[in-house]
Amino acid sequence: MLTCTRWFFEAVGGFDETFQQYGGEDWEWAHRAWAQGALLAHEPLAVAWHDGPDWADRSPADARRAKNAETLALADRIPVAGSRGRALTPTRPEHVVRLQGPLSPAAAFV
């Protein structure tokens, strides 16, 4: 469940529209918000209700396929240590370094 002002939601960039099924977009949005300095809080007494079918209407095989796809999508989008399963490597670089000016090979290595 997510609660914030519309201004903040839009300032962070809204939900990632490439998520095609339920799940994952909230985790990805929360990571972007956190990366931009948001303070996230957990309210254990909060209650959220979904209007419509959720995981309960899926077969175990369909649910497993959907959750595996969500895990792979999040592994690419949230580059935080411990946020992805073992042996999952991202397809996007976690860090990009741009060197300024001409450097010797030794300086570029360092």
Short mmCIF file of C-alpha atoms in Angstrom, two decimals:
data_model
loop_
_atom_site.label_atom_id
_atom_site.label_comp_id
_atom_site.label_asym_id
_atom_site.label_seq_id
_atom_site.Cartn_x
_atom_site.Cartn_y
_atom_site.Cartn_z
CA MET A 1 0.00 0.00 0.00
CA LEU A 2 1.27 3.46 -0.85
CA THR A 3 0.18 6.80 0.50
CA CYS A 4 1.72 10.10 -0.61
CA THR A 5 0.73 13.36 -2.25
CA ARG A 6 0.06 13.41 -5.98
CA TRP A 7 2.83 16.00 -6.33
CA PHE A 8 5.39 13.64 -4.79
CA PHE A 9 4.12 10.62 -6.72
CA GLU A 10 4.52 12.51 -10.00
CA ALA A 11 7.85 14.07 -8.98
CA VAL A 12 9.27 10.56 -8.54
CA GLY A 13 7.94 9.63 -11.97
CA GLY A 14 4.79 7.63 -11.19
CA PHE A 15 4.52 3.90 -11.63
CA ASP A 16 6.59 2.15 -14.29
CA GLU A 17 4.04 1.40 -17.00
CA THR A 18 6.11 -1.49 -18.38
CA PHE A 19 4.83 -3.75 -15.59
CA GLN A 20 2.03 -5.66 -17.30
CA GLN A 21 0.66 -7.66 -14.37
CA TYR A 22 -0.13 -7.06 -10.74
CA GLY A 23 2.87 -6.65 -8.49
CA GLY A 24 6.32 -5.15 -8.60
CA GLU A 25 5.51 -1.61 -9.70
CA ASP A 26 5.07 -0.48 -6.10
CA TRP A 27 8.47 -1.89 -5.07
CA GLU A 28 10.15 -0.27 -8.05
CA TRP A 29 8.47 3.10 -7.36
CA ALA A 30 9.45 2.92 -3.67
CA HIS A 31 13.08 2.32 -4.65
CA ARG A 32 13.09 5.38 -6.92
CA ALA A 33 11.46 7.46 -4.17
CA TRP A 34 14.02 6.24 -1.62
CA ALA A 35 16.88 6.95 -4.08
CA GLN A 36 15.58 10.53 -4.37
CA GLY A 37 15.61 11.01 -0.59
CA ALA A 38 12.12 9.91 0.48
CA LEU A 39 11.61 8.76 4.03
CA LEU A 40 9.63 5.52 3.92
CA ALA A 41 7.66 4.33 6.92
CA HIS A 42 5.89 1.07 7.70
CA GLU A 43 2.50 1.31 9.40
CA PRO A 44 1.68 -2.17 10.75
CA LEU A 45 -1.97 -1.27 11.48
CA ALA A 46 -2.71 -0.11 7.92
CA VAL A 47 -5.21 -2.22 5.97
CA ALA A 48 -5.46 -2.39 2.18
CA TRP A 49 -8.20 -4.06 0.15
CA HIS A 50 -7.88 -4.97 -3.52
CA ASP A 51 -10.93 -4.36 -5.67
CA GLY A 52 -10.97 -7.33 -8.00
CA PRO A 53 -9.15 -10.62 -8.40
CA ASP A 54 -5.74 -10.99 -6.91
CA TRP A 55 -3.44 -13.98 -6.50
CA ALA A 56 -6.28 -16.12 -5.15
CA ASP A 57 -7.80 -16.48 -8.63
CA ARG A 58 -4.62 -17.79 -10.24
CA SER A 59 -3.50 -21.37 -10.57
CA PRO A 60 -0.27 -22.20 -8.69
CA ALA A 61 1.63 -22.51 -11.99
CA ASP A 62 0.33 -19.13 -13.24
CA ALA A 63 1.15 -17.48 -9.92
CA ARG A 64 4.67 -18.92 -9.96
CA ARG A 65 5.26 -17.73 -13.54
CA ALA A 66 3.98 -14.24 -12.70
CA LYS A 67 6.08 -13.94 -9.53
CA ASN A 68 9.20 -15.19 -11.34
CA ALA A 69 8.67 -12.58 -14.08
CA GLU A 70 8.19 -9.90 -11.39
CA THR A 71 11.41 -10.98 -9.62
CA LEU A 72 13.40 -10.75 -12.86
CA ALA A 73 11.95 -7.32 -13.67
CA LEU A 74 12.74 -5.99 -10.19
CA ALA A 75 16.26 -7.45 -10.26
CA ASP A 76 16.99 -5.17 -13.21
CA ARG A 77 15.38 -2.08 -11.72
CA ILE A 78 16.51 -2.16 -8.06
CA PRO A 79 20.33 -2.34 -7.88
CA VAL A 80 20.58 -2.66 -4.10
CA ALA A 81 22.67 -5.41 -2.54
CA GLY A 82 20.39 -8.21 -1.34
CA SER A 83 17.39 -7.08 -3.39
CA ARG A 84 17.60 -9.85 -5.97
CA GLY A 85 17.80 -13.59 -5.75
CA ARG A 86 21.06 -15.45 -5.94
CA ALA A 87 22.62 -15.87 -9.37
CA LEU A 88 20.48 -13.10 -10.89
CA THR A 89 22.60 -10.61 -12.73
CA PRO A 90 21.16 -7.35 -14.03
CA THR A 91 21.07 -6.61 -17.75
CA ARG A 92 21.70 -2.90 -17.08
CA PRO A 93 24.93 -1.60 -15.55
CA GLU A 94 24.71 -0.66 -11.88
CA HIS A 95 27.41 2.01 -12.20
CA VAL A 96 28.59 4.04 -15.17
CA VAL A 97 31.84 5.99 -15.02
CA ARG A 98 32.64 8.67 -17.58
CA LEU A 99 36.29 9.69 -17.66
CA GLN A 100 37.04 13.35 -18.32
CA GLY A 101 39.96 14.30 -20.53
CA PRO A 102 42.82 12.25 -21.87
CA LEU A 103 44.14 9.81 -19.27
CA SER A 104 47.02 7.39 -19.31
CA PRO A 105 45.98 3.72 -19.20
CA ALA A 106 47.17 3.55 -15.56
CA ALA A 107 45.12 6.59 -14.55
CA ALA A 108 42.06 5.24 -16.35
CA PHE A 109 42.46 1.91 -14.53
CA VAL A 110 42.60 3.62 -11.13
#
